[in-house]
Coordinates of C-alpha atoms in Angstrom, one line a residue:
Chain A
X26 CA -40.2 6.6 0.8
X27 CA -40.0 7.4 4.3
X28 CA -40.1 3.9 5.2
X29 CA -36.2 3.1 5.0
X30 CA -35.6 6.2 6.9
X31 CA -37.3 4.4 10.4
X32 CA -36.4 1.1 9.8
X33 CA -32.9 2.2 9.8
X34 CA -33.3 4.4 13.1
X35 CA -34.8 1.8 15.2
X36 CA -32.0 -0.5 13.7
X37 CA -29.5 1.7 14.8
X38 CA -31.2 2.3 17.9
X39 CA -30.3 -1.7 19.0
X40 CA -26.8 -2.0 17.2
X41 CA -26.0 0.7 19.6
X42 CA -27.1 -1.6 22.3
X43 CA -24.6 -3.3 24.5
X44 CA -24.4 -7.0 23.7
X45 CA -26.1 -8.2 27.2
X46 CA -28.7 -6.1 26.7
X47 CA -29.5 -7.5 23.1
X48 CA -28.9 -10.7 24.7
X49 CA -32.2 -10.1 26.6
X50 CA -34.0 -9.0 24.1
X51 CA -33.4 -11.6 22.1
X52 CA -34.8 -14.1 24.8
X53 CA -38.5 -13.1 23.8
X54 CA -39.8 -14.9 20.6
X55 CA -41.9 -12.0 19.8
X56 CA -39.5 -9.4 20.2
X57 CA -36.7 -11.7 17.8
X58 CA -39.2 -12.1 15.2
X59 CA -40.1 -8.6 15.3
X60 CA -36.3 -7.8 14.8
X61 CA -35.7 -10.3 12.3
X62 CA -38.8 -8.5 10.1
X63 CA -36.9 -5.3 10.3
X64 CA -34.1 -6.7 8.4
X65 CA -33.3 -6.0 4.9
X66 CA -33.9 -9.0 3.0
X67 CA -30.5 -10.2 2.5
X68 CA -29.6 -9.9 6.4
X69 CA -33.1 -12.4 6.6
X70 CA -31.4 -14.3 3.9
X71 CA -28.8 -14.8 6.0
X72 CA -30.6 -15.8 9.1
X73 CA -33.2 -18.5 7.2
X74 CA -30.0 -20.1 6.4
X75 CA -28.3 -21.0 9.4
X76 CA -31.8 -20.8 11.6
X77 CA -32.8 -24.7 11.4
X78 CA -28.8 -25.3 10.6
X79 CA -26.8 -26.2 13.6
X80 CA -23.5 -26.2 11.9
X81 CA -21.8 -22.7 10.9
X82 CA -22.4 -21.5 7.8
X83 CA -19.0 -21.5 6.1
X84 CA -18.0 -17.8 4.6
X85 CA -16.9 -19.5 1.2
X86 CA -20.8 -20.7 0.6
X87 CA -22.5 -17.6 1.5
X88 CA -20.3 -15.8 -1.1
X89 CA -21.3 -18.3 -3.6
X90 CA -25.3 -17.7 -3.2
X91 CA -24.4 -14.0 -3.8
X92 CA -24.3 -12.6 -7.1
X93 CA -21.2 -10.2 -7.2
X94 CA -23.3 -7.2 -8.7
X95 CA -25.2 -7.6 -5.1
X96 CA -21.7 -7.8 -3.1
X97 CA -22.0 -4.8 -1.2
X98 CA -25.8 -5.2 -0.1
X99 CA -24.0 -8.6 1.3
X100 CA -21.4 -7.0 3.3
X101 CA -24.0 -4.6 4.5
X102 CA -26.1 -7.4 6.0
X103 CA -23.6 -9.2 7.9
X104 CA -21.8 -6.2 9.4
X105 CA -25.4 -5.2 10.7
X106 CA -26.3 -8.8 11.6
X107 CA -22.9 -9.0 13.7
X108 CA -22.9 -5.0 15.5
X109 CA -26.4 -6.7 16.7
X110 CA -24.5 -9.9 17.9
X111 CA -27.2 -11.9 16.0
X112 CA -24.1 -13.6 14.1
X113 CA -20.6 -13.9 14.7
X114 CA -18.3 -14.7 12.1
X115 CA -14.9 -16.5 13.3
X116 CA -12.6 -18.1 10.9
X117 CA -14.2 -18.1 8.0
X118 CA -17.3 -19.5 9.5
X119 CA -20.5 -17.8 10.4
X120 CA -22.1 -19.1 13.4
X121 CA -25.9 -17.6 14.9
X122 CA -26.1 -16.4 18.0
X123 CA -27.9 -19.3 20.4
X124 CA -30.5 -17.5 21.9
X125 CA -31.6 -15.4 18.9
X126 CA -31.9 -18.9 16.8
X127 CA -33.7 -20.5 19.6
X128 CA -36.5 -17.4 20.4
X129 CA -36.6 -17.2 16.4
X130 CA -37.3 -20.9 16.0
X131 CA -39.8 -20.7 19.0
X132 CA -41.7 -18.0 16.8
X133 CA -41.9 -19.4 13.6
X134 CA -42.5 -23.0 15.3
X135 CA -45.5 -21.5 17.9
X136 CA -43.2 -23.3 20.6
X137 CA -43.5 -20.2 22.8
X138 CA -43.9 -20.7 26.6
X139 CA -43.3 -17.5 27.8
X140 CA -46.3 -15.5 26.3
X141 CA -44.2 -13.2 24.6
X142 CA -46.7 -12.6 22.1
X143 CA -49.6 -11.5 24.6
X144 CA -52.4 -13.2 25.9
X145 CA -55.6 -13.4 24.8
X146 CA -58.6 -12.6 27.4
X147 CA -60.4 -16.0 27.6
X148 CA -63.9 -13.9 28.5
X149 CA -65.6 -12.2 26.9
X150 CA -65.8 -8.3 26.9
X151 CA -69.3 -6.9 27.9
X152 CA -68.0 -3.7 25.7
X153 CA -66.3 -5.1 23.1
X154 CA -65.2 -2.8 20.0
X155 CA -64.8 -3.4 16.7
X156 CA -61.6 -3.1 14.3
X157 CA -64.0 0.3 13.0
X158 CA -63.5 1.7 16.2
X159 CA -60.5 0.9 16.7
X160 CA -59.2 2.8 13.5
X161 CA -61.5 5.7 14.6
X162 CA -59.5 5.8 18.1
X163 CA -56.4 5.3 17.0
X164 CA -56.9 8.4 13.9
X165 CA -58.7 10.9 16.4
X166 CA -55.9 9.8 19.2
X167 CA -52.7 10.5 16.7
X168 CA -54.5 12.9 14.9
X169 CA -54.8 15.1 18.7
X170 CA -51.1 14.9 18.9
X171 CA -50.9 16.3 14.8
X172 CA -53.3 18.7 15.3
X173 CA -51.8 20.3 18.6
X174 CA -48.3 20.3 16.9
X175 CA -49.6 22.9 13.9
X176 CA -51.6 24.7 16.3
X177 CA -55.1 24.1 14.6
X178 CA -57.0 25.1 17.5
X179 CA -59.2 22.1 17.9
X180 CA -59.0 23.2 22.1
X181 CA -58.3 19.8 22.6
X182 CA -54.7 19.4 24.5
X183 CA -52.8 16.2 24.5
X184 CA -51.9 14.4 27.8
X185 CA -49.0 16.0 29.8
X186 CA -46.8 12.9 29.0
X187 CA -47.4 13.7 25.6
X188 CA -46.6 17.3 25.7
X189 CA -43.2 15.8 27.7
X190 CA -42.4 13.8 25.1
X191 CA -42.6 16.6 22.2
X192 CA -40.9 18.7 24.1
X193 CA -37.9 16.5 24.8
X194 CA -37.6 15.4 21.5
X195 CA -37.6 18.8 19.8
X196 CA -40.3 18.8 17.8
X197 CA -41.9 21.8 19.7
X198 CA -40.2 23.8 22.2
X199 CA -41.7 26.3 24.5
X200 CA -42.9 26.1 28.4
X201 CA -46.3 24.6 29.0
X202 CA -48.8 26.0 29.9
X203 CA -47.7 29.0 27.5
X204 CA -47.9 27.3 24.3
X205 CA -45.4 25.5 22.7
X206 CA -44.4 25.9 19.2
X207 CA -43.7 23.9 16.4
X208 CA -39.8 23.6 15.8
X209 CA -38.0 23.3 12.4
X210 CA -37.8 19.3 13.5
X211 CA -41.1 19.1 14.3
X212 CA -41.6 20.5 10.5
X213 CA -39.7 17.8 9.7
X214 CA -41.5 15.5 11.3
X215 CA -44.9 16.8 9.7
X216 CA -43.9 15.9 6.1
X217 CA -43.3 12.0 7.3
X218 CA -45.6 9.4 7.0
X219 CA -47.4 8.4 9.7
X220 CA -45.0 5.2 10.9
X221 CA -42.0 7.1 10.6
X222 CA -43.5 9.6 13.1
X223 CA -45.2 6.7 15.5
X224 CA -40.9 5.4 15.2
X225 CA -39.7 8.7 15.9
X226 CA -41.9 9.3 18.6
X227 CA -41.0 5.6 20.1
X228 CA -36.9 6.1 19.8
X229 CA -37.6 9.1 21.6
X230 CA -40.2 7.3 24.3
X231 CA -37.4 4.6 24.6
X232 CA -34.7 7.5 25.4
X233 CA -36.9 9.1 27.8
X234 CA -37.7 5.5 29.3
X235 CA -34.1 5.0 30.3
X236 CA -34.1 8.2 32.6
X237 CA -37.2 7.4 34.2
X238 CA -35.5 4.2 35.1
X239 CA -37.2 2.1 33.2
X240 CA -36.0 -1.0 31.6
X241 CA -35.2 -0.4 27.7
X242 CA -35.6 -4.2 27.7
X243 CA -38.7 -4.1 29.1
X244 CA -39.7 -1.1 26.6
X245 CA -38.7 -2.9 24.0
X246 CA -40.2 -6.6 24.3
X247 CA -43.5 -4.5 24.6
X248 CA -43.2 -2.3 21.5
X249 CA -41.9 -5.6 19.3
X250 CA -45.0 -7.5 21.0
X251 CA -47.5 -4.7 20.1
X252 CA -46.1 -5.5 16.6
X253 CA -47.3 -9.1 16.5
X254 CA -50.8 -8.6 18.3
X255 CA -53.9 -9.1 16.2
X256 CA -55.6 -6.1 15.3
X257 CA -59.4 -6.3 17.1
X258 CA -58.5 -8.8 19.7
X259 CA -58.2 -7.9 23.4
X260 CA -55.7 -9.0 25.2
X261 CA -55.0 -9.4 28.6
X262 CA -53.1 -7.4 31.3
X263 CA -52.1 -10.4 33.6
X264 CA -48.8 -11.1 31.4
X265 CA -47.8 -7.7 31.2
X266 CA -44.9 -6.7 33.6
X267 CA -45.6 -3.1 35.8
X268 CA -43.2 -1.3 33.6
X269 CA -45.1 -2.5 30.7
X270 CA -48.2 -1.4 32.4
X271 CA -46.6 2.4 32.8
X272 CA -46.3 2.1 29.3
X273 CA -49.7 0.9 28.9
X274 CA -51.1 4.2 30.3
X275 CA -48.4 6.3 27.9
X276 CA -49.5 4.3 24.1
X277 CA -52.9 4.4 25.0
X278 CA -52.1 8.5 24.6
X279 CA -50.4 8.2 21.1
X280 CA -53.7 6.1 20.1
X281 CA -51.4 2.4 19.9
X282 CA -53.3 0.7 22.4
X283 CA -57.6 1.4 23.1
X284 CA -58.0 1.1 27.1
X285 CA -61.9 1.4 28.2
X286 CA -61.0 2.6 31.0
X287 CA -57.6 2.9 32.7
X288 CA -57.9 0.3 35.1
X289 CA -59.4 -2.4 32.7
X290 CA -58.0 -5.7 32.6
X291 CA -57.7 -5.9 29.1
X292 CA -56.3 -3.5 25.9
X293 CA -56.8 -3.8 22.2
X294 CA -53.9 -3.0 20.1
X295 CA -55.0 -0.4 17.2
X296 CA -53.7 -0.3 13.5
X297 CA -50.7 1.8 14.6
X298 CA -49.5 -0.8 16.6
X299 CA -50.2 -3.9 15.2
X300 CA -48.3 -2.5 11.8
X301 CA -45.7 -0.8 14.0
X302 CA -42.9 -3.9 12.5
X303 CA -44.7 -5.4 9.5
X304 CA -43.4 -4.5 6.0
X305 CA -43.6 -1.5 3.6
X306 CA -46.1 -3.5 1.5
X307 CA -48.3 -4.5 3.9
X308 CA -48.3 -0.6 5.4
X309 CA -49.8 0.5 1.8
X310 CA -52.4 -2.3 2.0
X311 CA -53.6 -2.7 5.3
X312 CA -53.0 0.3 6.8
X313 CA -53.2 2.4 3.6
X314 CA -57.4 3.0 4.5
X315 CA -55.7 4.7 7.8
X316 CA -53.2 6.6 6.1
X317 CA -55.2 8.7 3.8
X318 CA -57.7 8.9 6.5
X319 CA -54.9 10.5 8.8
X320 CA -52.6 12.6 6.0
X321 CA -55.1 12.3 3.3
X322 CA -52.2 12.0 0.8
X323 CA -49.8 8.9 0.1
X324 CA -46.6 9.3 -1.8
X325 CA -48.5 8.8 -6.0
X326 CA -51.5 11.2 -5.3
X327 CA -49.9 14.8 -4.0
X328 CA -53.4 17.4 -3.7
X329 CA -51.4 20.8 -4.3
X330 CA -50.9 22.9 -7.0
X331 CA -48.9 25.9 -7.3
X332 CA -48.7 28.4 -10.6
X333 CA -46.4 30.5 -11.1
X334 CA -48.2 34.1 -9.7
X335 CA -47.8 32.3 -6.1
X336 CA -51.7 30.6 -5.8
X337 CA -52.2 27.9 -4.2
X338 CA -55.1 25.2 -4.5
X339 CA -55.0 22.2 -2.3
X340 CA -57.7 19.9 -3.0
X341 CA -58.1 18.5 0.7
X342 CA -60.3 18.4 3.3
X343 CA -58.2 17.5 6.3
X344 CA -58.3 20.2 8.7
X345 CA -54.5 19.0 9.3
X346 CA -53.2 19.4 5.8
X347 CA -54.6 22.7 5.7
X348 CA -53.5 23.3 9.0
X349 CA -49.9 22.3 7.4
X350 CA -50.5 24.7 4.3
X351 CA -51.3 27.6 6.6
X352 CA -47.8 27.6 8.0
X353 CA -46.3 29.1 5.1
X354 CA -49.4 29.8 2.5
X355 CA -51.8 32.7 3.0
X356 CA -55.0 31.1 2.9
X357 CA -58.0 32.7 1.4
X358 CA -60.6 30.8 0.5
X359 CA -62.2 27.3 1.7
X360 CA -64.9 25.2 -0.8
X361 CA -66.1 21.8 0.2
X362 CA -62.9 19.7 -0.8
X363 CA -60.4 22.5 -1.6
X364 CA -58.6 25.7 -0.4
X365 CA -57.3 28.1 -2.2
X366 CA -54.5 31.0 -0.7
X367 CA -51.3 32.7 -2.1
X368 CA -48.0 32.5 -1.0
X369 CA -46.8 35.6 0.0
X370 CA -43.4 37.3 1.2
X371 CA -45.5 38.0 4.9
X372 CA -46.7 34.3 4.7
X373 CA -43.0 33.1 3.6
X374 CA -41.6 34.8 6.7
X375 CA -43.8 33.5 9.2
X376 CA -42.8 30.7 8.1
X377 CA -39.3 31.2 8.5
X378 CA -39.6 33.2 11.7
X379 CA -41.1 30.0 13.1
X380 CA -37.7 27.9 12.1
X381 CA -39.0 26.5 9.2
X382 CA -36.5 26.4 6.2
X383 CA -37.1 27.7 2.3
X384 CA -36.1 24.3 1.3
X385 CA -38.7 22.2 3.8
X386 CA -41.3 24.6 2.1
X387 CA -39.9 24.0 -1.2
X388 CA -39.7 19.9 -0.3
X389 CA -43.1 19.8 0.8
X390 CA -44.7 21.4 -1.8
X391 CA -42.9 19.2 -4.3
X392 CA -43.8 15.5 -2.7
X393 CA -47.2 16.8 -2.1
X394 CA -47.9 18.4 -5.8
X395 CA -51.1 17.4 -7.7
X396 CA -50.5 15.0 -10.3
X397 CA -51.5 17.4 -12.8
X398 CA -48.0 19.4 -11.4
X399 CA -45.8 16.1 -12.7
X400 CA -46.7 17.0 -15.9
X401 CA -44.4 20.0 -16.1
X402 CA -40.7 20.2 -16.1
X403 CA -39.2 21.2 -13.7
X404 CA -42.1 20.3 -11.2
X405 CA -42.6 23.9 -9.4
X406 CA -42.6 26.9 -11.2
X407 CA -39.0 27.9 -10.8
X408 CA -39.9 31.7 -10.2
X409 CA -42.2 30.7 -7.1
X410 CA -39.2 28.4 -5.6
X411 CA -36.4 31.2 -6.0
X412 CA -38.5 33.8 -5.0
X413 CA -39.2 31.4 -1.9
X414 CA -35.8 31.4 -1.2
X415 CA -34.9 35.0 -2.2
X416 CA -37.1 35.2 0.9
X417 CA -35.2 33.3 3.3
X418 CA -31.9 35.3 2.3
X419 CA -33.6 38.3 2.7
X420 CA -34.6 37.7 6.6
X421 CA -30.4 36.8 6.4
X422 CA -29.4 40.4 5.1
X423 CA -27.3 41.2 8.0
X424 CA -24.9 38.8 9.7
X425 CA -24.2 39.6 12.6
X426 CA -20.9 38.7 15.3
X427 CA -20.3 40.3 18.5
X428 CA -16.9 40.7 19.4
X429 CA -14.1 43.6 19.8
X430 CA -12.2 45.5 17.0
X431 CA -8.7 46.1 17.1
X432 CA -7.2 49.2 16.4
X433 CA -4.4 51.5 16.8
X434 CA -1.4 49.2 16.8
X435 CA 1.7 50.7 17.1
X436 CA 3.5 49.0 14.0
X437 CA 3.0 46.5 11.6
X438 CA 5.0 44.0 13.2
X439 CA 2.6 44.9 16.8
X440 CA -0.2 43.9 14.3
X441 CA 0.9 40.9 12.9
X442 CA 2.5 39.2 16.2
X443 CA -1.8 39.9 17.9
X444 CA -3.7 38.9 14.1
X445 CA -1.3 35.9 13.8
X446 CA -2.4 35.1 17.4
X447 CA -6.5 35.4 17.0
X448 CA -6.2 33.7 13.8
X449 CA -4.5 30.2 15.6
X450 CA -7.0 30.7 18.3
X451 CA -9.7 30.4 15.3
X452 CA -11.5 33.8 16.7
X453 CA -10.6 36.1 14.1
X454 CA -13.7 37.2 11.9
X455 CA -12.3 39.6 10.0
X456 CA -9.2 41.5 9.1
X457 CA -7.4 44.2 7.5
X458 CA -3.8 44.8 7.5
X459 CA -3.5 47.4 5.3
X460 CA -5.5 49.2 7.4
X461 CA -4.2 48.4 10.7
X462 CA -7.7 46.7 11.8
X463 CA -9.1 43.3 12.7
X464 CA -12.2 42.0 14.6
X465 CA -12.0 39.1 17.0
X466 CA -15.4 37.1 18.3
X467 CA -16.5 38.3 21.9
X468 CA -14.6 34.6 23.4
X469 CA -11.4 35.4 21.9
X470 CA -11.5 39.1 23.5
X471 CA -9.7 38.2 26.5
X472 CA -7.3 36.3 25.0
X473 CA -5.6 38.4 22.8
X474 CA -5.2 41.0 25.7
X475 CA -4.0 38.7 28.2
X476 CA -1.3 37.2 25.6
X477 CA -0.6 41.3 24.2
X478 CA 0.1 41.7 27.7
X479 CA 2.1 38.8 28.5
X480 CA 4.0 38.9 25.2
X481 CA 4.6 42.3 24.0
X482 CA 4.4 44.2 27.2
X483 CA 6.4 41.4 28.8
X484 CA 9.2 41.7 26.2
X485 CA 9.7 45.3 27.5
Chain B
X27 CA -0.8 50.1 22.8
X28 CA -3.7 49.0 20.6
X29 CA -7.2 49.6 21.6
X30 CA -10.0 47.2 21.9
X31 CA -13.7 48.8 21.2
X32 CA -16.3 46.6 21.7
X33 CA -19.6 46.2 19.4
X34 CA -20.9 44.1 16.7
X35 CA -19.5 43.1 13.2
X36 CA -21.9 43.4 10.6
X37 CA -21.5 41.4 7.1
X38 CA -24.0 42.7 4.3
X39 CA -24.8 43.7 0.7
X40 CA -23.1 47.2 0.1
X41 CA -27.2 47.8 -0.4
X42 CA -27.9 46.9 3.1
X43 CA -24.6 49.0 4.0
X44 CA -26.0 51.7 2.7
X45 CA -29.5 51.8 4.3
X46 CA -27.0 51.3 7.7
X47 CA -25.4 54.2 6.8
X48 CA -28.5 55.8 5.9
X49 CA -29.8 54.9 9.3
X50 CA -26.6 56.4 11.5
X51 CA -26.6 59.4 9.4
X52 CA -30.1 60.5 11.3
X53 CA -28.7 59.7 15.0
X54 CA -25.0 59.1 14.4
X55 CA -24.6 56.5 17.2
X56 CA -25.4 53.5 14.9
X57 CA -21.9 52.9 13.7
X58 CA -18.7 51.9 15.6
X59 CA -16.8 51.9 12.9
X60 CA -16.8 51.8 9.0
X61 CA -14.3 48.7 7.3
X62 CA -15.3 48.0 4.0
X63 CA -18.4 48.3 1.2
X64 CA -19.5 45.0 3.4
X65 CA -18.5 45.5 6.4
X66 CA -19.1 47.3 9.5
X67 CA -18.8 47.1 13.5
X68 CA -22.2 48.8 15.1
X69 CA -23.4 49.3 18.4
X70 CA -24.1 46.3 20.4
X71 CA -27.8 48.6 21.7
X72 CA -28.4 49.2 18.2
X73 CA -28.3 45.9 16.7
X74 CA -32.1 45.3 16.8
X75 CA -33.1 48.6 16.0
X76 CA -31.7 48.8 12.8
X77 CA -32.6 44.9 11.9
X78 CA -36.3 47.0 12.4
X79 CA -35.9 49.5 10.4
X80 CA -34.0 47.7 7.6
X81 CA -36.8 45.0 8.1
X82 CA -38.9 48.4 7.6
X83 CA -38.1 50.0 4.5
X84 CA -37.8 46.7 2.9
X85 CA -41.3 46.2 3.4
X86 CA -41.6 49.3 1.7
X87 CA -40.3 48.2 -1.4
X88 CA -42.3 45.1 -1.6
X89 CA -45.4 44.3 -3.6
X90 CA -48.1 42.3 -1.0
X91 CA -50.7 40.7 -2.9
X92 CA -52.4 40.0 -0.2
X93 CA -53.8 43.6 0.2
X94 CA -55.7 42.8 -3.0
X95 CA -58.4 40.4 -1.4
X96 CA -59.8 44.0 -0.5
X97 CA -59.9 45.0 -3.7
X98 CA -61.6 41.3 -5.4
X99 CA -60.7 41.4 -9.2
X100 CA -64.3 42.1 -11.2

């Protein structure tokens, strides 16, 4: 469900990438393999095509493999293929970009020279870990981050970087050390799954990267490397460059990468890393055992259920979820593997004094409702979800504009020759002719008097 | 020559209006001016004042369930 939503963000993020720069990137086998699995299938259609072609692909034949009911997903594939220069179409011919086919053909082939896919350490580790605690790390890692955002009080704060990065990317404002809070974004970013918030945390890594001087090239061969590393295996720090290293210290915060110790020679990529390209499919099998550990819900089995006289039972145990629920719900009661509380207007309005919308509450409860909830039609209990946001418009009762009123004009014509005035500048809020009154916002103030006074005291 | 006063439109429920008014009517220095049943300019140093007391007596008016975890249900 959520899954579309990253892919097409980190796709975006590269077709907005200017052409040398892709032209880089696509020098690393890793990181073109990586980007060829985040394409929709017909875009890798596409690409198998022409990879171990050297001709162009003529237009005319591609059209012919596509059914016409699947046109458009067609079109789709090559514009994206082309805004990331990965094909170039030219008189009716469709040619792949040399580098790309070359790095792709080195990946699928194993012909790599450049150890773009990392490096196994050839000794052994006298503390070596297993893929067990590697999950563990990676959950109580990510989990630190999840935690900190709802405010659980687990006394554990992440790393500064990590606060940094939160900050920047608006998922909690405030000024450390006062505490931050959590944003209506950072809401947002709560009802995700867990890869679409390692992605959104990465874009916003990579933007951050590119003030610190850092190479998004760089950046990028490392995250699209992490992707094709074998979960459990260490690998080693020799091939790394010393940006990469940076980022070493940064993942190995968001739980990606298990460092012993900081300066180890070697790292071992975690689950979150090693799935951070690989298909929706494989993210509900392999990772799906980290998932529920981490959200304790996946997208068929929701845990809440709401009646209509506002109670709430969640049937969860993860100190997160319930951390989640006790944004908006008034908790009451805890048993051994559910909670029980009420949503109430006080609870509602916390909610909403801390930015978080009627409809995010309304959302969440419905992707998260008990399966016993899907029974009923429509799925909340339509009192509960107006009520909700009879709430939200109640904490709207007054709008409110500052600005001047205008009074006391001497005619009508005075009146119309200023309201006809504010109302081209776009800073007229309301008005009354009959009455000989209108209100202009607080920017549009000195306008109106400096063109009254140029105009109609001019005139005289 | 027209005159310019300065202060802060308010748009609102003619219910809301009428707690406002409700409000001036103790301190009369609330209200700027009076437009329409949802309209109104007030002053700039009052604005958070009465978003309190409005905030106020609608809590009046509400039932809170909540209070009732003092009084558990036999």
């Amino acid at each position: 469900m959520a899954v579309p939503q990253f892919r097409t963000s980190i796709n975006e993020y590269l077709e907005g990438l200017p052409e040398t720069v892709l032209m880089r990137l696509y020098s690393s086998p890793a990181t073109c393999l990586a980007i060829f699995r985040l394409q929709p299938s017909m875009a890798q259609l596409v690409v198998m095509s022409m990879l171990f072609n050297e001709k162009a692909l003529p237009v005319a034949r591609l059209n012919a493999w596509v059914q016409d009911s699947s046109r458009l997903k067609q079109y789709e594939a090559t514009a994206k293929l082309q805004s990331m220069h990965i094909i170039r179409e030219a008189g009716g011919l469709i040619a792949l970009q040399k580098t790309f086919r070359t790095s792709l053909r080195n990946a699928i082939t194993g012909g790599d020279s450049n150890n773009s896919f990392g490096i196994p350490c050839d000794t052994e580790d006298k503390h070596k870990v297993d893929i067990k605690f590697l999950d563990e790390h990676a959950n109580s890692q990510w989990e630190l981050i999840l935690h900190y955002m709802v405010g659980t009080g687990t006394g554990k704060v992440p790393n500064n970087g990590v606060l940094q990065l939160l900050k920047r990317s608006g998922l909690m404002e405030g000024h450390p050390p006062a505490p931050m809070r959590i944003t209506n974004a950072g809401f947002q970013f709560l009802l995700q799954d867990v890869k679409a918030q390692i992605w959104t945390l990465l874009l916003q890594y990579l933007n951050m990267s590119e003030d610190l001087q850092m190479d998004a090239v760089e950046v990028l061969h490392f995250l699209f490397m992490l992707g094709s590393l074998e979960l459990g295996q260490d690998y080693s720090l020799a091939a790394l460059s010393p940006t990469q290293k940076i980022m070493l210290d940064d993942l190995r915060d968001y739980g990606l990468v298990y460092q012993r110790k900081s300066s180890s020679k070697r790292f071992y990529p975690t689950r979150l890393a090693t799935t951070l390209t690989s298909d929706a499919a494989v993210l509900l099998s392999a990772s799906a055992s980290l998932d529920s550990a981490i959200t304790k819900t996946d997208s068929e089995a929701g845990f809440v259920i709401l009646e209509t006289n506002f109670k709430v039972y969640a049937f969860t145990e993860s100190p997160l979820q319930i951390a989640v629920l006790n944004l908006f719900v008034h908790l009451r009661s805890r048993f051994s593997n559910m909670v029980t509380g009420q949503i109430t207007r006080e609870s509602v309005r916390k909610a909403l004094a801390n930015g978080i919308t009627a409809d995010q509450i309304v959302t969440y409860l419905t992707v998260h409702a008990h399966p016993q909830m899907r029974k009923s039609v429509p799925l909340l209990p339509p009192t509960v979800v107006d009520q909700i946001k009879l709430w939200q418009l109640e904490m709207e009762r007054m709008k409110t504009v500052e600005g001047y009123l205008f009074s006391d004009f001497k005619n009508g014509s005075e009146y119309d020759v200023l309201a006809n005035y504010a109302r081209e500048l776009g800073v007229m809020v309301w008005e009354n002719r009959s009455k000989g009154l209108f209100f202009v916002t607080k920017e549009g103030n000195q306008q109106i008097v400096d063109y009254y006074r140029r105009k109609i005291q001019g005139i005289k | 020559m027209p005159r310019a006063v300065k202060g802060v439109f308010v748009e609102c429920d003619p219910s809301i209006k009428s707690l406002i008014l409700n409000i001036d009517s103790k301190s009369h220095n609330v209200i700027v001016a009076d437009l329409d049943d949802e309209h109104l300019v007030i002053d700039e140093r009052q604005v958070e004042n009465v978003k309190r007391q409005l905030d106020a007596q609608l809590a009046e008016n509400t039932f809170n369930p909540a209070e009732l975890d003092n009084n558990p249900e036999k």
